[in-house]
Rosetta silent file (secondary structure, phi, psi, omega in degrees, C-alpha in Angstrom):
SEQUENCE: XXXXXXXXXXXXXXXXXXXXXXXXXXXXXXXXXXXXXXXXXXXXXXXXXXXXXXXXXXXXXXXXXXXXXXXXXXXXXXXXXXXXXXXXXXXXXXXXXXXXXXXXXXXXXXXXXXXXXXXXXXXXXXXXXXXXXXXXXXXXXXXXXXXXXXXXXXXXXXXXXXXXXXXXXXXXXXXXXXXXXXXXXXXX
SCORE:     score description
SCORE:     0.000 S_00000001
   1 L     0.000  -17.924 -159.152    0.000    0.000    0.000 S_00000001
   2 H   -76.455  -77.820 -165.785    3.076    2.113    0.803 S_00000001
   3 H   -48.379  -26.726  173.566    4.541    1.502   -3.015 S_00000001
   4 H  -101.238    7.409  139.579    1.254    2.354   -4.712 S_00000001
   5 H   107.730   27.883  170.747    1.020    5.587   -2.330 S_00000001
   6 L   -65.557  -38.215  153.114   -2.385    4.562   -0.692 S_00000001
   7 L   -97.556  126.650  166.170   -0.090    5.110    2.619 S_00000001
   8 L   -60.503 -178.112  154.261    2.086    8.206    3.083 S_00000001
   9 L   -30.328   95.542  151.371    5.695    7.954    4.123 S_00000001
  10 L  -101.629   54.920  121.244    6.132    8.368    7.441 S_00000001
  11 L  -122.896 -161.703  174.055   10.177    8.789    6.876 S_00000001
  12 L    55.768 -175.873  165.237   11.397    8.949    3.606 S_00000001
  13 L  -153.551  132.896 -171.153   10.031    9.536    0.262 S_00000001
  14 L   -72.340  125.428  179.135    8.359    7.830   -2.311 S_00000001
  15 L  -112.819  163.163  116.744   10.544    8.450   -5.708 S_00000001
  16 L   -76.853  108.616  119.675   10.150    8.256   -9.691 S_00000001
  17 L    55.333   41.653  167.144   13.249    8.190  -11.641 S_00000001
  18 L    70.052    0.588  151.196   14.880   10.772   -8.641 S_00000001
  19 L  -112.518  144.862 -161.391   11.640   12.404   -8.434 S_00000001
  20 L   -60.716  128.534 -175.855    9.760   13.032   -5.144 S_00000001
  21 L  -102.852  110.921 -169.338    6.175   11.891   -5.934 S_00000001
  22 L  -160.068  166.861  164.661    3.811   14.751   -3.193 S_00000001
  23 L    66.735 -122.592 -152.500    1.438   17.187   -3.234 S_00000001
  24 H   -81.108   -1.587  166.000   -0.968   17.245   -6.435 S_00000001
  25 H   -62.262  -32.403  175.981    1.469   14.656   -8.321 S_00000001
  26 H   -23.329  -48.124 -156.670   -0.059   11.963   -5.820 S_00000001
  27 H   -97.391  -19.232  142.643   -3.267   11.382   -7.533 S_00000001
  28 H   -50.983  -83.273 -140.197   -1.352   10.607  -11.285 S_00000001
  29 H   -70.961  -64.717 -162.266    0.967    8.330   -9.772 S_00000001
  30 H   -44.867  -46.095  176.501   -1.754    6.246   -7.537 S_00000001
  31 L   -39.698  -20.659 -158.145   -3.730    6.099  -11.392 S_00000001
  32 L   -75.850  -23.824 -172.614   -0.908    4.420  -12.287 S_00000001
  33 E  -130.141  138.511  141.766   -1.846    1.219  -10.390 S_00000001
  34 E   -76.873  131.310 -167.958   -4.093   -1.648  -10.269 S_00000001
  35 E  -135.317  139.594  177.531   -4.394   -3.166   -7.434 S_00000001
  36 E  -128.250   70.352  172.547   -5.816   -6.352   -5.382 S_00000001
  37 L   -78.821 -176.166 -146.949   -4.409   -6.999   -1.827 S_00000001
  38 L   -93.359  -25.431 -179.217   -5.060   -9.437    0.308 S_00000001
  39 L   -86.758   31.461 -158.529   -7.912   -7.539    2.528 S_00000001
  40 L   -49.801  166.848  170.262   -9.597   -6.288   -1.141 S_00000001
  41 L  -149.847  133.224 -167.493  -13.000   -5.217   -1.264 S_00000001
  42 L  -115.898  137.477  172.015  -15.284   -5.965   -4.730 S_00000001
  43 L  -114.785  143.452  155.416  -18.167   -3.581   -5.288 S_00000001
  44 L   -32.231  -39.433 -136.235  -20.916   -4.457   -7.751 S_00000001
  45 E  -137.988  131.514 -174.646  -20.533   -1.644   -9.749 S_00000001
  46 L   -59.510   67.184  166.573  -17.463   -0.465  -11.889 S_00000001
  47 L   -30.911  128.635  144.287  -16.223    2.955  -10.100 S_00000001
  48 L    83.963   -0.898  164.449  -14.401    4.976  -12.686 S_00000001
  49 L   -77.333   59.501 -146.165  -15.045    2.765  -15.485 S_00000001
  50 L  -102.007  167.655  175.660  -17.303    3.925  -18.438 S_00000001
  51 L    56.708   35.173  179.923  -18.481    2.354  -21.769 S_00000001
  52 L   -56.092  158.211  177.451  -17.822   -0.991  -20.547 S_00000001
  53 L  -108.900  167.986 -179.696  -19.029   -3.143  -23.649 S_00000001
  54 L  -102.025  -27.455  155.175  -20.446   -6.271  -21.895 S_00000001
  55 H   -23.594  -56.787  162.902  -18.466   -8.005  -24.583 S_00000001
  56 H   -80.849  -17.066 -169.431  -14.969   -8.140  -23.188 S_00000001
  57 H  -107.120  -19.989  169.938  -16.192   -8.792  -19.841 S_00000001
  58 H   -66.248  -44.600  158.061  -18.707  -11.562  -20.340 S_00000001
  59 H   -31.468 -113.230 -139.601  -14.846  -13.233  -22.152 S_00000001
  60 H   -49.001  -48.371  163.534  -12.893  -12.767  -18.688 S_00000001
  61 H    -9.459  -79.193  173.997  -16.471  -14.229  -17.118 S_00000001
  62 L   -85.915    5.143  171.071  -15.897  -16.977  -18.690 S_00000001
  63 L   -63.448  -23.040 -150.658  -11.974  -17.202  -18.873 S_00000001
  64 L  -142.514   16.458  130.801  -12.010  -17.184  -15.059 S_00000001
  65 L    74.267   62.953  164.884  -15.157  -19.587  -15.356 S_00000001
  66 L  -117.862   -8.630 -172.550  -17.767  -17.127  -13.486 S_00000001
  67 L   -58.890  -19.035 -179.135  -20.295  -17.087  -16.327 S_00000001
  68 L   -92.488    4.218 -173.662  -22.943  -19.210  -14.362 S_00000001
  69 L  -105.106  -19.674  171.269  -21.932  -17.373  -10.728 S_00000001
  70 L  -172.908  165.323 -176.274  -22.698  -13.480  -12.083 S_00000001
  71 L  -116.840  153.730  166.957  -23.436  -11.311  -15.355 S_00000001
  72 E   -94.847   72.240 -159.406  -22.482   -8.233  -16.299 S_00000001
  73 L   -74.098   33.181 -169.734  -24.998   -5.945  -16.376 S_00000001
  74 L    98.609  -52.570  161.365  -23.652   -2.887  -18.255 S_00000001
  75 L  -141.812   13.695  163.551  -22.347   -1.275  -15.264 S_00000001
  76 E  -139.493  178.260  170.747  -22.332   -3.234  -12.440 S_00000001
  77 E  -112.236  160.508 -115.857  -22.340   -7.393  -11.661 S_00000001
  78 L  -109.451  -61.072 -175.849  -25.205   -9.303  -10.833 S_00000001
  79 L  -129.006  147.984 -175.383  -23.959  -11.271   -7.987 S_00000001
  80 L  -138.976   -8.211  176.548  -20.620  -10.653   -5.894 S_00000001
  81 L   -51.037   20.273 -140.490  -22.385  -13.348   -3.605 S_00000001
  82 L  -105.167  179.242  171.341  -18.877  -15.685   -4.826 S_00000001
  83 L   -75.484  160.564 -159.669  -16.327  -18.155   -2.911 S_00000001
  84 H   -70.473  -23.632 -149.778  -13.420  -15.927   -1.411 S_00000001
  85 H   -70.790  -49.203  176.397  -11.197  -17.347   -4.335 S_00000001
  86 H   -62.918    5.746 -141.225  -13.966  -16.395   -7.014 S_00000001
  87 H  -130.092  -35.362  172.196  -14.549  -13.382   -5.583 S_00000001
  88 H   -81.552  -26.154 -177.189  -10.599  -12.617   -6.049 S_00000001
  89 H   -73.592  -35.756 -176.766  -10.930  -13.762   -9.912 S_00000001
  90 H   -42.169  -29.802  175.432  -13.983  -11.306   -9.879 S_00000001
  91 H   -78.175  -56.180  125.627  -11.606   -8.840   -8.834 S_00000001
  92 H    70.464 -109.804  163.048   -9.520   -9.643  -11.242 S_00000001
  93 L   -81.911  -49.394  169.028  -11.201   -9.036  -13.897 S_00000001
  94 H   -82.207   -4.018  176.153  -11.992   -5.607  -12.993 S_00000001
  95 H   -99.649   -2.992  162.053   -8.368   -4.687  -12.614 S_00000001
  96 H   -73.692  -38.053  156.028   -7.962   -6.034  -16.034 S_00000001
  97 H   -50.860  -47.332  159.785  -10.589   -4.042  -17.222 S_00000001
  98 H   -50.342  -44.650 -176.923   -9.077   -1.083  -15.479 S_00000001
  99 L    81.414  -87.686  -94.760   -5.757   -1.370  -18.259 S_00000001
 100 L   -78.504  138.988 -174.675   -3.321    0.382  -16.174 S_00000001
 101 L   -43.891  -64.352  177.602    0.588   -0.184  -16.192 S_00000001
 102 E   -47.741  120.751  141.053    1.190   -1.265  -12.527 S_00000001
 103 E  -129.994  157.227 -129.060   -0.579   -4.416  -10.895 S_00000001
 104 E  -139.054  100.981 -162.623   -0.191   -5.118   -7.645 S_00000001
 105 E  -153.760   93.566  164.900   -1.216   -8.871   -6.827 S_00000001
 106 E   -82.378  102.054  177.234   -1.100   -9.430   -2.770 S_00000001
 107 L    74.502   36.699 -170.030   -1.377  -13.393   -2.130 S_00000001
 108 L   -67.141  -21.626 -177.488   -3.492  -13.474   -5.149 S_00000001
 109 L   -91.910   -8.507 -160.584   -3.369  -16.689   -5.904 S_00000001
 110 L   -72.292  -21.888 -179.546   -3.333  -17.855   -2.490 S_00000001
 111 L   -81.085  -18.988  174.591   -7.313  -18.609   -2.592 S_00000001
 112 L   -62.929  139.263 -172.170   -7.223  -20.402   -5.849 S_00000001
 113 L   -62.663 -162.849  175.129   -7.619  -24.045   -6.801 S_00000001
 114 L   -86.260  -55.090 -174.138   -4.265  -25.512   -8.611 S_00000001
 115 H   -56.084  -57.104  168.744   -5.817  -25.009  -11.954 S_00000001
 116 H   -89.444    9.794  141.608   -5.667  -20.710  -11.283 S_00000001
 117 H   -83.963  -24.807 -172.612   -2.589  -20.788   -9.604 S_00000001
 118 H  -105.435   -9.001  143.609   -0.869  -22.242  -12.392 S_00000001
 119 H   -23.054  -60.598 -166.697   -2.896  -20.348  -14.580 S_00000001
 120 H   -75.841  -68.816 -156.053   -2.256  -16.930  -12.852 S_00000001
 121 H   -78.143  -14.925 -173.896    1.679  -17.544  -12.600 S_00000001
 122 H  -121.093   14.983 -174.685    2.268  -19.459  -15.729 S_00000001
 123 H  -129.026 -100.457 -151.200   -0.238  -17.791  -18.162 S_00000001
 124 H   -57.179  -50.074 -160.840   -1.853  -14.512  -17.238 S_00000001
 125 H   -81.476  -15.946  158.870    1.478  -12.913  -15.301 S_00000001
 126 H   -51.935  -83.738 -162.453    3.713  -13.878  -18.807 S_00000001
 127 H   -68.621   -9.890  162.376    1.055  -12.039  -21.403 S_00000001
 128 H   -56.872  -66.991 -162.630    0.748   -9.235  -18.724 S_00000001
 129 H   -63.113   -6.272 -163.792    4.191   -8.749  -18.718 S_00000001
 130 H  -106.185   11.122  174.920    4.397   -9.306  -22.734 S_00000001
 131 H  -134.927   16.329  150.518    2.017   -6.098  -23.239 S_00000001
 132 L    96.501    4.786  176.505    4.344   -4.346  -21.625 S_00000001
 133 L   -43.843  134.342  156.575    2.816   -4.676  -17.782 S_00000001
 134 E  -104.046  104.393  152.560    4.667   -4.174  -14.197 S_00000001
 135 E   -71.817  132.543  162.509    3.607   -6.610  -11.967 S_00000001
 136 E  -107.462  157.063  175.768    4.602   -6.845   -8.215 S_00000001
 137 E  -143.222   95.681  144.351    3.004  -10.479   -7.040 S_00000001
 138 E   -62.225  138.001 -156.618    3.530  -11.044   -3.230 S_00000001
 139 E  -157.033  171.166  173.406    3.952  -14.718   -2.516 S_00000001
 140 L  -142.653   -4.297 -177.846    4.978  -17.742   -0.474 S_00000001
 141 L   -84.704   79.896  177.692    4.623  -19.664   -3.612 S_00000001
 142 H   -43.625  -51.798 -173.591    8.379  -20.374   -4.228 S_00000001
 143 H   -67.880  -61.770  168.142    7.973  -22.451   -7.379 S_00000001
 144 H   -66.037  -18.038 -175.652    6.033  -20.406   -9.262 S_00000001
 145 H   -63.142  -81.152 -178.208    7.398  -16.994   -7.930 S_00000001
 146 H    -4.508  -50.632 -153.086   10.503  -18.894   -9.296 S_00000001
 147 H  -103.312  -16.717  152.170    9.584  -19.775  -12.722 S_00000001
 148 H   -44.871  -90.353  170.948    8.172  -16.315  -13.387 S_00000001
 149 L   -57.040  142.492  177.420    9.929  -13.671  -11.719 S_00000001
 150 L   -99.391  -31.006  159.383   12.700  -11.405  -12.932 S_00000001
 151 E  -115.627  130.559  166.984   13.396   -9.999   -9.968 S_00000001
 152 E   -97.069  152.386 -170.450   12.951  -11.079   -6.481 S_00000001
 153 E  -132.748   80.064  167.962   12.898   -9.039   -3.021 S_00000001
 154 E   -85.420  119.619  161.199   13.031  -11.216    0.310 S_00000001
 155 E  -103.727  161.284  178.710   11.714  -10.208    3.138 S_00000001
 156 E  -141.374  121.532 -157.499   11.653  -10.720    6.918 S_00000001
 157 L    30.927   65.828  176.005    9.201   -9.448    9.337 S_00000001
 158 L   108.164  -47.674  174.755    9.416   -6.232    6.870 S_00000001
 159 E  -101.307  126.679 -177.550   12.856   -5.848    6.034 S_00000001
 160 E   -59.606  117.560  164.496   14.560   -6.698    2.937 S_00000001
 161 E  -111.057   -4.817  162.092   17.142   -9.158    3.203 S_00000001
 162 E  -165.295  173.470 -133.317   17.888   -9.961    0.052 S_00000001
 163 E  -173.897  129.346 -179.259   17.337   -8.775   -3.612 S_00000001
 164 E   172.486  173.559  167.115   18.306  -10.624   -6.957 S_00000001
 165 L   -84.568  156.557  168.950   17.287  -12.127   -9.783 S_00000001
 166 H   -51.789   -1.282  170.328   15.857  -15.592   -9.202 S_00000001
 167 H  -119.237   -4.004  145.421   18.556  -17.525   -9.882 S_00000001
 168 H   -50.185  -51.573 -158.476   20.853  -15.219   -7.689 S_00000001
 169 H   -75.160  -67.492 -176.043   18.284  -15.792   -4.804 S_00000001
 170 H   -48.482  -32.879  167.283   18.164  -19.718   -5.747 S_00000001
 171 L   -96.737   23.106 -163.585   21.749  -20.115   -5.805 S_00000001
 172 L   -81.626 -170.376  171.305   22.575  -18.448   -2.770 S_00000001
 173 L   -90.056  145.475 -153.096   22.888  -20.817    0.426 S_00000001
 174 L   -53.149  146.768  174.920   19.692  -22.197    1.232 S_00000001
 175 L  -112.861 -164.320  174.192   17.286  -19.990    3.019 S_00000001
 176 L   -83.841  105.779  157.050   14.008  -20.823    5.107 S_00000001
 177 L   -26.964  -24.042 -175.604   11.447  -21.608    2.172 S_00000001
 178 L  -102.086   13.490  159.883    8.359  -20.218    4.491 S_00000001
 179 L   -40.861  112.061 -153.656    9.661  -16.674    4.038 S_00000001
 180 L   -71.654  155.719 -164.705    7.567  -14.126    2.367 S_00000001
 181 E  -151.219  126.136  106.364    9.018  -13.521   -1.122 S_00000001
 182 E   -10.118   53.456 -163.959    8.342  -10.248   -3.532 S_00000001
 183 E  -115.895  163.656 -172.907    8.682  -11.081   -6.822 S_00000001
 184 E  -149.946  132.283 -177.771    8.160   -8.485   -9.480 S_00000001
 185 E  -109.174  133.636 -172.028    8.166   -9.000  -13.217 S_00000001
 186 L  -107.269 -174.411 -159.904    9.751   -5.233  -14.682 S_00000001
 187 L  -103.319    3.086  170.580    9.218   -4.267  -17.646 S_00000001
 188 L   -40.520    0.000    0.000   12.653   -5.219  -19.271 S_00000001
């Protein structure tokens, strides 16, 4: 929440490319990201979203296999009534809809069968990143964060302890495996 500037600072400063992002730049830069963390909250109805065609979104309905659990009804969805996991593809879907360079995907996968976890990390976070996407993914999912990621950022209770590419991180001496892991596919 810090990195997409939903929380101020309180030391420091959030930077761009050496510049300080404050005052009336704030509300540009936050545009900048889609986001889903892990305490998300899905509304019926597409905030900030116009001229949805029901077209593209009845596809991602049924890409992410929701067409019989809600509809789209031009500007909001039918039912939000879903399982926590469908209820994260539901989400989703609207930050897909949204377009925007940055997404932001806390534990996203962690609610998901096997079939969208390998889905999410071996599909969806690839053709993001192939249209030119920055993803951050926060994970405990070693293997796929692995198979994915370009860069990784491990942390521990908070603090970064180590930084690398994945096969930097993997060939270091072994760490603890239940360690929260970062990974971020850049835009390189």
């Amino acid at each position: 929440k810090l990195l997409s500037a939903l929380y101020a600072p309180t030391c420091g400063h959030l930077l761009v490319d050496k510049y300080q992002i404050v005052g009336a730049a704030l509300p540009s830069y936050r545009g900048l990201f889609s986001a889903i963390f892990a305490d998300f909250h899905l509304f019926r109805k597409l905030y900030g979203l116009y001229n949805v065609r029901g077209e593209p979104v009845q596809k991602l309905l049924t890409q992410f296999q929701l067409e019989h659990k809600t509809a789209f009804g031009g500007v909001h969805f039918t039912n939000i009534q879903l399982s926590t996991g469908q209820r994260k593809r539901l989400a989703l879907i609207v930050a897909l809809l949204e377009d925007r360079p940055i997404y932001v995907f806390d534990e996203w996968a962690a609610d998901q069968d096997l079939e969208f976890r390998r889905y999410f990390y071996e599909q969806l976070l690839p053709d993001l990143a192939a249209q030119g996407k920055t993803i951050v993914a926060v994970t405990h999912e070693m293997g796929f964060a692995r198979s994915v990621a370009n860069r990784m950022v491990l942390f521990d209770e908070g603090v970064i302890v180590e930084e690398g590419t994945p096969q930097q991180i993997f060939e270091a001496p072994q760490h603890d495996r239940t360690k929260l892991f970062l990974s971020q596919i850049l835009r390189h």
